[in-house]
Amino acid sequence: MSSGDTPPFSPAEQEQARLLSAHPETADPAAVSALPEPLALEVLDAAVKARSATLAEKLSTSPNKALAKAAKKALYRLRSMGVAIPEKRSEPVAAPTPAPAFAAAAPASLVSAITGTGERALIVGRPVRGRIETAQIVIADEHGIVHLGLNELSRGKYDKLLRDAHRPGAPSAIEISFEEARALVAEGAGINLRTRTPYPEGLEAVLRHLDLTPNETPPAVPPPKEGDQAEVVHGAALHDEPEIAQWLPPVDDLKRLALKVQEIATSPLYLDDAQRAAQLRLAIQSAAEGFLTEERRQLYGRRLWWMADFFARSGRPKSAAIARAEARRLFHAAPGVFSPFVLRMFEKVLTLSGMGPKLPPPESPAERPPPGEKRSPGGLILP
């Protein structure tokens, strides 16, 4: 080796790197950081090959900029391989940026209930040149902001839009403050970033106009409280609320259960209706229990937490209390009684198969929009 060559690593350093690479999922980040950079990168690479994100997560905040950068690249590689990277829970929940100067003059906003597929429609207005720049936004809780429409209305027309939301037969919506609307937009844009869903055209401009930074921290649901189990016994009653009456399992789960229901209905193995009813109950229970993965518990926990606030603001305190209890228990996988709310959601499949009681019709004549009226996927009337 010439005098200009980099000296080889010491045997002790090489042995330390070998030991750390053998079990990268339990490697001490401090020990890895103490290695020469090429050896530290080899340990990181071993962690990626082992599909372990622990080391890369901890080194991503290393004061060694080169090592932190390599750790972030390792996390990206792991995500690309389908490895779930847990959210950082130690960080404080990001809040929307301070309200811009025009916030005091901003009108109220409108937001719809959550649909069975996790969509909410939001209408938020910003004062501009004596008029109201109106953004019509659809936020999907699994993808982020998926639709954006922009319009400019007079103050009078915007006020009429708010009044029309309360007329008989109008889709369910509540008024929220401008700051609450900003928080929803920031949260929705953060979901786009987390899920790598492209922004709809014009969203970056809306974020600038609302003086917002995307909030990538998923909203949390508080832990269960004493008395929640007594409340969730009534969880099936939430499906009597018109906003939740049409919630059904995702299409794939619905199809699987529908096939099972059809099989039970036509099988010669069951001698009478009582046997078929017992098998149907078992099939529904099994489907509902298999449905509740950790991801879905958190997803539906957040949906119900939002709907609890919606019920409270629309004068339904009992449903709000049940929804909060269901949300807390679902989100945190509380032991005890299985969710009657989720079980009822699967029982609705019987209605679709013609083997159960009929649900309320999807839309009564009074709820059908007049000819030419535009509505968002969440049901809000659009200007």
PDB file of N, CA and C in Angstrom, residues 309-383:
ATOM      1  N   ASP A 309     -67.503  14.233  17.549  1.00  0.00           N
ATOM      2  CA  ASP A 309     -67.559  15.698  17.591  1.00  0.00           C
ATOM      3  C   ASP A 309     -68.692  16.214  16.708  1.00  0.00           C
ATOM      4  N   PHE A 310     -68.876  15.570  15.558  1.00  0.00           N
ATOM      5  CA  PHE A 310     -69.954  15.954  14.639  1.00  0.00           C
ATOM      6  C   PHE A 310     -71.313  15.795  15.321  1.00  0.00           C
ATOM      7  N   PHE A 311     -71.511  14.662  16.005  1.00  0.00           N
ATOM      8  CA  PHE A 311     -72.779  14.433  16.707  1.00  0.00           C
ATOM      9  C   PHE A 311     -72.971  15.456  17.832  1.00  0.00           C
ATOM     10  N   ALA A 312     -71.898  15.736  18.564  1.00  0.00           N
ATOM     11  CA  ALA A 312     -72.008  16.683  19.673  1.00  0.00           C
ATOM     12  C   ALA A 312     -72.422  18.064  19.170  1.00  0.00           C
ATOM     13  N   ARG A 313     -71.856  18.481  18.043  1.00  0.00           N
ATOM     14  CA  ARG A 313     -72.158  19.812  17.513  1.00  0.00           C
ATOM     15  C   ARG A 313     -73.540  19.874  16.863  1.00  0.00           C
ATOM     16  N   SER A 314     -74.075  18.723  16.532  1.00  0.00           N
ATOM     17  CA  SER A 314     -75.402  18.714  15.909  1.00  0.00           C
ATOM     18  C   SER A 314     -76.485  18.252  16.884  1.00  0.00           C
ATOM     19  N   GLY A 315     -76.204  18.375  18.186  1.00  0.00           N
ATOM     20  CA  GLY A 315     -77.231  18.148  19.196  1.00  0.00           C
ATOM     21  C   GLY A 315     -77.579  16.709  19.471  1.00  0.00           C
ATOM     22  N   ARG A 316     -76.607  15.792  19.354  1.00  0.00           N
ATOM     23  CA  ARG A 316     -76.866  14.379  19.625  1.00  0.00           C
ATOM     24  C   ARG A 316     -75.866  13.857  20.662  1.00  0.00           C
ATOM     25  N   PRO A 317     -76.001  14.285  21.912  1.00  0.00           N
ATOM     26  CA  PRO A 317     -74.993  13.950  22.931  1.00  0.00           C
ATOM     27  C   PRO A 317     -74.861  12.456  23.210  1.00  0.00           C
ATOM     28  N   LYS A 318     -75.968  11.694  23.163  1.00  0.00           N
ATOM     29  CA  LYS A 318     -75.881  10.260  23.444  1.00  0.00           C
ATOM     30  C   LYS A 318     -75.046   9.556  22.379  1.00  0.00           C
ATOM     31  N   SER A 319     -75.319   9.848  21.108  1.00  0.00           N
ATOM     32  CA  SER A 319     -74.526   9.239  20.036  1.00  0.00           C
ATOM     33  C   SER A 319     -73.073   9.692  20.117  1.00  0.00           C
ATOM     34  N   ALA A 320     -72.854  10.944  20.518  1.00  0.00           N
ATOM     35  CA  ALA A 320     -71.483  11.440  20.666  1.00  0.00           C
ATOM     36  C   ALA A 320     -70.738  10.641  21.731  1.00  0.00           C
ATOM     37  N   ALA A 321     -71.397  10.360  22.853  1.00  0.00           N
ATOM     38  CA  ALA A 321     -70.753   9.608  23.933  1.00  0.00           C
ATOM     39  C   ALA A 321     -70.429   8.182  23.500  1.00  0.00           C
ATOM     40  N   ILE A 322     -71.363   7.538  22.799  1.00  0.00           N
ATOM     41  CA  ILE A 322     -71.116   6.167  22.319  1.00  0.00           C
ATOM     42  C   ILE A 322     -69.968   6.164  21.317  1.00  0.00           C
ATOM     43  N   ALA A 323     -69.962   7.122  20.394  1.00  0.00           N
ATOM     44  CA  ALA A 323     -68.915   7.172  19.371  1.00  0.00           C
ATOM     45  C   ALA A 323     -67.548   7.415  19.999  1.00  0.00           C
ATOM     46  N   ARG A 324     -67.478   8.272  21.009  1.00  0.00           N
ATOM     47  CA  ARG A 324     -66.190   8.512  21.678  1.00  0.00           C
ATOM     48  C   ARG A 324     -65.686   7.243  22.351  1.00  0.00           C
ATOM     49  N   ALA A 325     -66.594   6.540  23.042  1.00  0.00           N
ATOM     50  CA  ALA A 325     -66.193   5.305  23.723  1.00  0.00           C
ATOM     51  C   ALA A 325     -65.723   4.260  22.716  1.00  0.00           C
ATOM     52  N   GLU A 326     -66.467   4.091  21.618  1.00  0.00           N
ATOM     53  CA  GLU A 326     -66.065   3.146  20.569  1.00  0.00           C
ATOM     54  C   GLU A 326     -64.716   3.552  19.987  1.00  0.00           C
ATOM     55  N   ALA A 327     -64.527   4.843  19.740  1.00  0.00           N
ATOM     56  CA  ALA A 327     -63.278   5.318  19.147  1.00  0.00           C
ATOM     57  C   ALA A 327     -62.092   5.009  20.048  1.00  0.00           C
ATOM     58  N   ARG A 328     -62.227   5.307  21.333  1.00  0.00           N
ATOM     59  CA  ARG A 328     -61.115   5.061  22.259  1.00  0.00           C
ATOM     60  C   ARG A 328     -60.778   3.580  22.347  1.00  0.00           C
ATOM     61  N   ARG A 329     -61.807   2.739  22.439  1.00  0.00           N
ATOM     62  CA  ARG A 329     -61.555   1.304  22.589  1.00  0.00           C
ATOM     63  C   ARG A 329     -61.007   0.693  21.296  1.00  0.00           C
ATOM     64  N   LEU A 330     -61.532   1.115  20.155  1.00  0.00           N
ATOM     65  CA  LEU A 330     -61.019   0.595  18.891  1.00  0.00           C
ATOM     66  C   LEU A 330     -59.572   1.002  18.679  1.00  0.00           C
ATOM     67  N   PHE A 331     -59.298   2.284  18.836  1.00  0.00           N
ATOM     68  CA  PHE A 331     -57.964   2.815  18.534  1.00  0.00           C
ATOM     69  C   PHE A 331     -56.892   2.141  19.383  1.00  0.00           C
ATOM     70  N   HIS A 332     -57.224   1.863  20.640  1.00  0.00           N
ATOM     71  CA  HIS A 332     -56.233   1.307  21.565  1.00  0.00           C
ATOM     72  C   HIS A 332     -56.411  -0.194  21.793  1.00  0.00           C
ATOM     73  N   ALA A 333     -57.245  -0.850  20.972  1.00  0.00           N
ATOM     74  CA  ALA A 333     -57.442  -2.306  21.056  1.00  0.00           C
ATOM     75  C   ALA A 333     -57.747  -2.745  22.488  1.00  0.00           C
ATOM     76  N   ALA A 334     -58.697  -2.076  23.118  1.00  0.00           N
ATOM     77  CA  ALA A 334     -59.041  -2.385  24.507  1.00  0.00           C
ATOM     78  C   ALA A 334     -59.644  -3.782  24.610  1.00  0.00           C
ATOM     79  N   PRO A 335     -59.272  -4.542  25.639  1.00  0.00           N
ATOM     80  CA  PRO A 335     -59.842  -5.887  25.807  1.00  0.00           C
ATOM     81  C   PRO A 335     -61.287  -5.811  26.279  1.00  0.00           C
ATOM     82  N   GLY A 336     -61.943  -6.947  26.233  1.00  0.00           N
ATOM     83  CA  GLY A 336     -63.328  -6.998  26.699  1.00  0.00           C
ATOM     84  C   GLY A 336     -64.291  -7.248  25.567  1.00  0.00           C
ATOM     85  N   VAL A 337     -65.461  -6.653  25.665  1.00  0.00           N
ATOM     86  CA  VAL A 337     -66.529  -6.899  24.700  1.00  0.00           C
ATOM     87  C   VAL A 337     -66.076  -6.536  23.283  1.00  0.00           C
ATOM     88  N   PHE A 338     -66.399  -7.415  22.319  1.00  0.00           N
ATOM     89  CA  PHE A 338     -66.093  -7.106  20.918  1.00  0.00           C
ATOM     90  C   PHE A 338     -67.019  -5.990  20.441  1.00  0.00           C
ATOM     91  N   SER A 339     -66.511  -5.152  19.575  1.00  0.00           N
ATOM     92  CA  SER A 339     -67.226  -3.948  19.143  1.00  0.00           C
ATOM     93  C   SER A 339     -68.577  -4.260  18.493  1.00  0.00           C
ATOM     94  N   PRO A 340     -69.697  -3.932  19.154  1.00  0.00           N
ATOM     95  CA  PRO A 340     -71.010  -4.087  18.510  1.00  0.00           C
ATOM     96  C   PRO A 340     -71.145  -3.187  17.286  1.00  0.00           C
ATOM     97  N   PHE A 341     -70.421  -2.080  17.280  1.00  0.00           N
ATOM     98  CA  PHE A 341     -70.472  -1.175  16.126  1.00  0.00           C
ATOM     99  C   PHE A 341     -69.935  -1.873  14.878  1.00  0.00           C
ATOM    100  N   VAL A 342     -68.771  -2.505  14.998  1.00  0.00           N
ATOM    101  CA  VAL A 342     -68.170  -3.198  13.855  1.00  0.00           C
ATOM    102  C   VAL A 342     -69.021  -4.396  13.461  1.00  0.00           C
ATOM    103  N   LEU A 343     -69.535  -5.116  14.445  1.00  0.00           N
ATOM    104  CA  LEU A 343     -70.371  -6.281  14.149  1.00  0.00           C
ATOM    105  C   LEU A 343     -71.601  -5.870  13.344  1.00  0.00           C
ATOM    106  N   ARG A 344     -72.228  -4.765  13.725  1.00  0.00           N
ATOM    107  CA  ARG A 344     -73.419  -4.301  12.999  1.00  0.00           C
ATOM    108  C   ARG A 344     -73.065  -3.880  11.580  1.00  0.00           C
ATOM    109  N   MET A 345     -71.871  -3.342  11.387  1.00  0.00           N
ATOM    110  CA  MET A 345     -71.462  -2.934  10.046  1.00  0.00           C
ATOM    111  C   MET A 345     -71.424  -4.141   9.104  1.00  0.00           C
ATOM    112  N   PHE A 346     -71.038  -5.288   9.646  1.00  0.00           N
ATOM    113  CA  PHE A 346     -71.009  -6.496   8.821  1.00  0.00           C
ATOM    114  C   PHE A 346     -72.397  -7.111   8.673  1.00  0.00           C
ATOM    115  N   GLU A 347     -73.249  -6.946   9.662  1.00  0.00           N
ATOM    116  CA  GLU A 347     -74.606  -7.486   9.554  1.00  0.00           C
ATOM    117  C   GLU A 347     -75.370  -6.845   8.398  1.00  0.00           C
ATOM    118  N   LYS A 348     -74.974  -5.652   8.017  1.00  0.00           N
ATOM    119  CA  LYS A 348     -75.658  -4.980   6.908  1.00  0.00           C
ATOM    120  C   LYS A 348     -75.509  -5.744   5.591  1.00  0.00           C
ATOM    121  N   VAL A 349     -74.477  -6.568   5.506  1.00  0.00           N
ATOM    122  CA  VAL A 349     -74.294  -7.358   4.288  1.00  0.00           C
ATOM    123  C   VAL A 349     -75.503  -8.260   4.060  1.00  0.00           C
ATOM    124  N   LEU A 350     -76.153  -8.694   5.141  1.00  0.00           N
ATOM    125  CA  LEU A 350     -77.351  -9.526   5.004  1.00  0.00           C
ATOM    126  C   LEU A 350     -78.446  -8.777   4.261  1.00  0.00           C
ATOM    127  N   THR A 351     -78.546  -7.493   4.513  1.00  0.00           N
ATOM    128  CA  THR A 351     -79.557  -6.698   3.819  1.00  0.00           C
ATOM    129  C   THR A 351     -79.287  -6.697   2.323  1.00  0.00           C
ATOM    130  N   LEU A 352     -78.013  -6.522   1.952  1.00  0.00           N
ATOM    131  CA  LEU A 352     -77.671  -6.509   0.529  1.00  0.00           C
ATOM    132  C   LEU A 352     -77.949  -7.853  -0.125  1.00  0.00           C
ATOM    133  N   SER A 353     -77.825  -8.928   0.665  1.00  0.00           N
ATOM    134  CA  SER A 353     -78.053 -10.256   0.096  1.00  0.00           C
ATOM    135  C   SER A 353     -79.526 -10.650   0.137  1.00  0.00           C
ATOM    136  N   GLY A 354     -80.367  -9.775   0.711  1.00  0.00           N
ATOM    137  CA  GLY A 354     -81.793 -10.085   0.806  1.00  0.00           C
ATOM    138  C   GLY A 354     -82.137 -11.009   1.946  1.00  0.00           C
ATOM    139  N   MET A 355     -81.199 -11.197   2.898  1.00  0.00           N
ATOM    140  CA  MET A 355     -81.451 -12.135   3.994  1.00  0.00           C
ATOM    141  C   MET A 355     -81.596 -11.432   5.338  1.00  0.00           C
ATOM    142  N   GLY A 356     -81.703 -10.109   5.319  1.00  0.00           N
ATOM    143  CA  GLY A 356     -81.820  -9.390   6.578  1.00  0.00           C
ATOM    144  C   GLY A 356     -82.759  -8.219   6.447  1.00  0.00           C
ATOM    145  N   PRO A 357     -82.969  -7.459   7.528  1.00  0.00           N
ATOM    146  CA  PRO A 357     -83.873  -6.306   7.490  1.00  0.00           C
ATOM    147  C   PRO A 357     -83.337  -5.227   6.581  1.00  0.00           C
ATOM    148  N   LYS A 358     -84.232  -4.494   5.982  1.00  0.00           N
ATOM    149  CA  LYS A 358     -83.822  -3.459   5.047  1.00  0.00           C
ATOM    150  C   LYS A 358     -83.247  -2.264   5.789  1.00  0.00           C
ATOM    151  N   LEU A 359     -82.192  -1.703   5.187  1.00  0.00           N
ATOM    152  CA  LEU A 359     -81.627  -0.464   5.706  1.00  0.00           C
ATOM    153  C   LEU A 359     -82.408   0.711   5.162  1.00  0.00           C
ATOM    154  N   PRO A 360     -82.226   1.916   5.748  1.00  0.00           N
ATOM    155  CA  PRO A 360     -82.836   3.094   5.147  1.00  0.00           C
ATOM    156  C   PRO A 360     -82.352   3.243   3.716  1.00  0.00           C
ATOM    157  N   PRO A 361     -83.196   3.726   2.802  1.00  0.00           N
ATOM    158  CA  PRO A 361     -82.762   3.891   1.416  1.00  0.00           C
ATOM    159  C   PRO A 361     -81.586   4.838   1.338  1.00  0.00           C
ATOM    160  N   PRO A 362     -80.690   4.658   0.352  1.00  0.00           N
ATOM    161  CA  PRO A 362     -79.508   5.502   0.256  1.00  0.00           C
ATOM    162  C   PRO A 362     -79.835   6.974   0.195  1.00  0.00           C
ATOM    163  N   GLU A 363     -80.997   7.319  -0.347  1.00  0.00           N
ATOM    164  CA  GLU A 363     -81.291   8.734  -0.529  1.00  0.00           C
ATOM    165  C   GLU A 363     -82.795   8.905  -0.688  1.00  0.00           C
ATOM    166  N   SER A 364     -83.380   9.695   0.183  1.00  0.00           N
ATOM    167  CA  SER A 364     -84.811   9.931   0.063  1.00  0.00           C
ATOM    168  C   SER A 364     -85.056  10.984  -0.993  1.00  0.00           C
ATOM    169  N   PRO A 365     -86.276  11.054  -1.560  1.00  0.00           N
ATOM    170  CA  PRO A 365     -86.540  12.049  -2.597  1.00  0.00           C
ATOM    171  C   PRO A 365     -86.210  13.459  -2.158  1.00  0.00           C
ATOM    172  N   ALA A 366     -86.431  13.768  -0.871  1.00  0.00           N
ATOM    173  CA  ALA A 366     -86.158  15.128  -0.410  1.00  0.00           C
ATOM    174  C   ALA A 366     -84.677  15.441  -0.417  1.00  0.00           C
ATOM    175  N   GLU A 367     -83.826  14.366  -0.368  1.00  0.00           N
ATOM    176  CA  GLU A 367     -82.393  14.587  -0.302  1.00  0.00           C
ATOM    177  C   GLU A 367     -81.749  14.647  -1.673  1.00  0.00           C
ATOM    178  N   ARG A 368     -82.489  14.304  -2.720  1.00  0.00           N
ATOM    179  CA  ARG A 368     -81.892  14.319  -4.047  1.00  0.00           C
ATOM    180  C   ARG A 368     -81.644  15.752  -4.484  1.00  0.00           C
ATOM    181  N   PRO A 369     -80.440  16.048  -4.993  1.00  0.00           N
ATOM    182  CA  PRO A 369     -80.170  17.420  -5.390  1.00  0.00           C
ATOM    183  C   PRO A 369     -81.044  17.833  -6.558  1.00  0.00           C
ATOM    184  N   PRO A 370     -81.509  19.081  -6.561  1.00  0.00           N
ATOM    185  CA  PRO A 370     -82.285  19.571  -7.697  1.00  0.00           C
ATOM    186  C   PRO A 370     -81.475  19.480  -8.975  1.00  0.00           C
ATOM    187  N   PRO A 371     -82.132  19.430 -10.138  1.00  0.00           N
ATOM    188  CA  PRO A 371     -81.408  19.368 -11.410  1.00  0.00           C
ATOM    189  C   PRO A 371     -80.417  20.520 -11.522  1.00  0.00           C
ATOM    190  N   GLY A 372     -79.214  20.184 -11.928  1.00  0.00           N
ATOM    191  CA  GLY A 372     -78.190  21.199 -12.132  1.00  0.00           C
ATOM    192  C   GLY A 372     -77.402  21.543 -10.882  1.00  0.00           C
ATOM    193  N   GLU A 373     -77.831  21.037  -9.714  1.00  0.00           N
ATOM    194  CA  GLU A 373     -77.111  21.353  -8.485  1.00  0.00           C
ATOM    195  C   GLU A 373     -75.892  20.447  -8.365  1.00  0.00           C
ATOM    196  N   LYS A 374     -74.735  21.038  -8.027  1.00  0.00           N
ATOM    197  CA  LYS A 374     -73.497  20.277  -7.887  1.00  0.00           C
ATOM    198  C   LYS A 374     -73.260  19.955  -6.425  1.00  0.00           C
ATOM    199  N   ARG A 375     -72.817  18.714  -6.187  1.00  0.00           N
ATOM    200  CA  ARG A 375     -72.482  18.333  -4.827  1.00  0.00           C
ATOM    201  C   ARG A 375     -71.142  17.625  -4.809  1.00  0.00           C
ATOM    202  N   SER A 376     -70.445  17.781  -3.681  1.00  0.00           N
ATOM    203  CA  SER A 376     -69.174  17.095  -3.496  1.00  0.00           C
ATOM    204  C   SER A 376     -69.445  15.642  -3.133  1.00  0.00           C
ATOM    205  N   PRO A 377     -68.387  14.767  -3.183  1.00  0.00           N
ATOM    206  CA  PRO A 377     -68.585  13.389  -2.739  1.00  0.00           C
ATOM    207  C   PRO A 377     -69.073  13.304  -1.302  1.00  0.00           C
ATOM    208  N   GLY A 378     -68.771  14.306  -0.473  1.00  0.00           N
ATOM    209  CA  GLY A 378     -69.255  14.306   0.904  1.00  0.00           C
ATOM    210  C   GLY A 378     -70.647  14.854   1.039  1.00  0.00           C
ATOM    211  N   GLY A 379     -71.245  15.360  -0.056  1.00  0.00           N
ATOM    212  CA  GLY A 379     -72.634  15.791  -0.035  1.00  0.00           C
ATOM    213  C   GLY A 379     -72.857  17.276   0.035  1.00  0.00           C
ATOM    214  N   LEU A 380     -71.799  18.077   0.219  1.00  0.00           N
ATOM    215  CA  LEU A 380     -72.004  19.514   0.330  1.00  0.00           C
ATOM    216  C   LEU A 380     -72.367  20.109  -1.018  1.00  0.00           C
ATOM    217  N   ILE A 381     -73.271  21.095  -0.998  1.00  0.00           N
ATOM    218  CA  ILE A 381     -73.640  21.799  -2.225  1.00  0.00           C
ATOM    219  C   ILE A 381     -72.498  22.722  -2.607  1.00  0.00           C
ATOM    220  N   LEU A 382     -72.057  22.622  -3.845  1.00  0.00           N
ATOM    221  CA  LEU A 382     -70.933  23.425  -4.304  1.00  0.00           C
ATOM    222  C   LEU A 382     -71.428  24.633  -5.077  1.00  0.00           C
ATOM    223  N   PRO A 383     -70.761  25.772  -4.905  1.00  0.00           N
ATOM    224  CA  PRO A 383     -71.163  26.962  -5.659  1.00  0.00           C
ATOM    225  C   PRO A 383     -70.799  26.842  -7.123  1.00  0.00           C
TER     226      PRO A 383
END
